[in-house]
Short mmCIF file of C-alpha atoms in Angstrom, two decimals:
data_model
loop_
_atom_site.label_atom_id
_atom_site.label_comp_id
_atom_site.label_asym_id
_atom_site.label_seq_id
_atom_site.Cartn_x
_atom_site.Cartn_y
_atom_site.Cartn_z
CA MET L 1 0.00 0.00 0.00
CA LEU L 2 1.71 3.05 -1.31
CA THR L 3 0.66 6.54 -0.32
CA CYS L 4 1.73 9.80 -1.89
CA CYS L 5 1.55 13.25 -0.42
CA HIS L 6 0.98 14.99 -3.75
CA GLY L 7 -2.60 13.85 -4.32
CA SER L 8 -1.80 11.05 -6.76
CA HIS L 9 -3.84 7.94 -6.27
CA ASP L 10 -1.97 4.86 -5.10
CA ALA L 11 -2.91 2.96 -8.29
CA THR L 12 -1.47 5.74 -10.49
CA ILE L 13 1.80 5.62 -8.58
CA PHE L 14 1.93 1.83 -8.79
CA ASN L 15 1.09 1.78 -12.51
CA ASN L 16 4.10 4.02 -13.16
CA SER L 17 6.50 2.18 -10.87
CA ILE L 18 9.40 -0.18 -11.39
CA LEU L 19 7.64 -2.54 -8.97
CA LYS L 20 4.75 -3.00 -11.42
CA THR L 21 7.16 -3.76 -14.25
CA GLU L 22 8.92 -6.33 -12.05
CA CYS L 23 5.60 -7.89 -11.00
CA ASP L 24 4.39 -8.05 -14.61
CA ALA L 25 7.65 -9.83 -15.51
CA GLY L 26 7.00 -12.41 -12.76
CA GLN L 27 10.17 -11.58 -10.84
CA PHE L 28 8.58 -12.31 -7.45
CA GLY L 29 7.16 -15.76 -8.13
CA TYR L 30 4.10 -16.69 -6.14
CA ARG L 31 3.88 -13.62 -3.96
CA TRP L 32 1.00 -11.18 -3.84
CA LEU L 33 0.35 -7.52 -3.27
CA LEU L 34 -2.87 -6.19 -1.76
CA GLY L 35 -4.83 -3.54 -3.58
CA ASP L 36 -8.17 -1.83 -3.31
CA SER L 37 -10.88 -1.78 -5.95
CA ALA L 38 -9.03 0.92 -7.94
CA TYR L 39 -6.47 -1.69 -9.02
CA PRO L 40 -7.04 -4.00 -11.99
CA ASN L 41 -7.00 -7.77 -11.65
CA ARG L 42 -3.48 -9.15 -11.99
CA PRO L 43 -2.07 -12.57 -11.07
CA TYR L 44 0.11 -10.95 -8.40
CA LEU L 45 -2.48 -8.48 -7.06
CA LEU L 46 -5.25 -9.42 -4.65
CA THR L 47 -8.20 -7.04 -4.86
CA PRO L 48 -11.70 -7.18 -3.37
CA VAL L 49 -14.54 -8.73 -5.29
CA LEU L 50 -17.00 -5.99 -6.22
CA ASN L 51 -20.57 -6.94 -5.27
CA PRO L 52 -19.70 -10.35 -3.80
CA VAL L 53 -22.41 -12.97 -4.12
CA SER L 54 -20.98 -16.31 -3.02
CA GLU L 55 -19.69 -17.26 0.41
CA VAL L 56 -16.19 -17.66 -1.05
CA GLU L 57 -16.27 -14.10 -2.43
CA HIS L 58 -17.43 -12.74 0.94
CA ARG L 59 -14.66 -14.65 2.76
CA HIS L 60 -12.11 -13.39 0.23
CA ASN L 61 -13.13 -9.79 0.92
CA GLU L 62 -13.15 -10.32 4.69
CA ALA L 63 -9.63 -11.80 4.57
CA LEU L 64 -8.41 -8.82 2.54
CA ILE L 65 -9.98 -6.37 4.99
CA LYS L 66 -8.42 -8.12 8.00
CA THR L 67 -5.02 -8.23 6.35
CA LYS L 68 -5.23 -4.60 5.25
CA ASN L 69 -6.21 -3.55 8.80
CA THR L 70 -3.17 -5.38 10.21
CA ILE L 71 -0.90 -3.60 7.72
CA GLU L 72 -2.51 -0.22 8.47
CA ARG L 73 -1.97 -0.73 12.22
CA GLY L 74 1.68 -1.53 11.54
CA PHE L 75 2.03 1.67 9.51
CA GLY L 76 0.37 3.58 12.35
CA VAL L 77 2.86 2.26 14.92
CA TRP L 78 5.75 3.05 12.57
CA LYS L 79 4.48 6.62 12.02
CA CYS L 80 4.05 7.16 15.77
CA SER L 81 7.58 5.93 16.40
CA PHE L 82 9.04 8.06 13.61
CA PRO L 83 6.85 11.14 13.05
CA VAL L 84 9.04 12.22 10.13
CA VAL L 85 7.34 9.56 7.98
CA ALA L 86 3.89 10.81 8.96
CA LEU L 87 4.72 14.29 7.69
CA THR L 88 4.95 15.45 4.12
CA LEU L 89 8.54 14.77 3.18
CA ARG L 90 9.90 17.75 1.31
CA SER L 91 13.06 16.23 0.00
CA SER L 92 14.51 14.55 -3.06
CA ILE L 93 13.25 11.06 -3.83
CA PRO L 94 16.61 9.43 -2.92
CA ASN L 95 16.56 11.22 0.46
CA MET L 96 12.92 10.22 1.04
CA GLN L 97 13.79 6.62 0.23
CA ALA L 98 16.72 6.75 2.67
CA VAL L 99 14.47 8.11 5.46
CA ILE L 100 11.83 5.45 4.81
CA ILE L 101 14.37 2.62 4.68
CA ALA L 102 16.29 3.83 7.75
CA THR L 103 13.18 4.29 9.89
CA THR L 104 11.82 0.91 8.78
CA ILE L 105 15.05 -0.81 9.76
CA LEU L 106 15.09 0.98 13.13
CA HIS L 107 11.42 0.12 13.66
CA ASN L 108 12.13 -3.57 12.98
CA ILE L 109 15.17 -3.55 15.30
CA CYS L 110 13.03 -2.02 18.07
CA ARG L 111 10.27 -4.60 17.51
CA ASN L 112 12.74 -7.49 17.54
CA GLN L 113 14.41 -6.15 20.69
CA SER L 114 11.09 -5.74 22.51
CA HIS L 115 10.07 -9.31 21.55
CA ARG L 116 13.33 -10.64 22.96
CA ASN L 117 12.79 -8.72 26.19
CA THR L 118 9.33 -10.27 26.69
CA LEU L 119 10.53 -13.88 26.39
#
């Protein structure tokens, strides 16, 4: 789930990304991305079923919602830990990428450390 501060929709950003090209080329094997209903159906992209009718379609949508909520909570914790990522980053793309990568690594180190301390 990609978010942009300049008003571009996530699907527009994805459709113009290197990641999409790599996914289209099958570089990630049997791995999936989650998308909302703005995304087209792709073998690597799980999207909700519009107007679900069957039980399987309803369960598919429920599983996507639960997974998306888990991811959103994780992003929320990350943004609370590192407010710089919650703000509009006014920097070059390479610097923004460095901030995102660095804070993600630090976030994961903190999570791993706290899990070790609870054992």
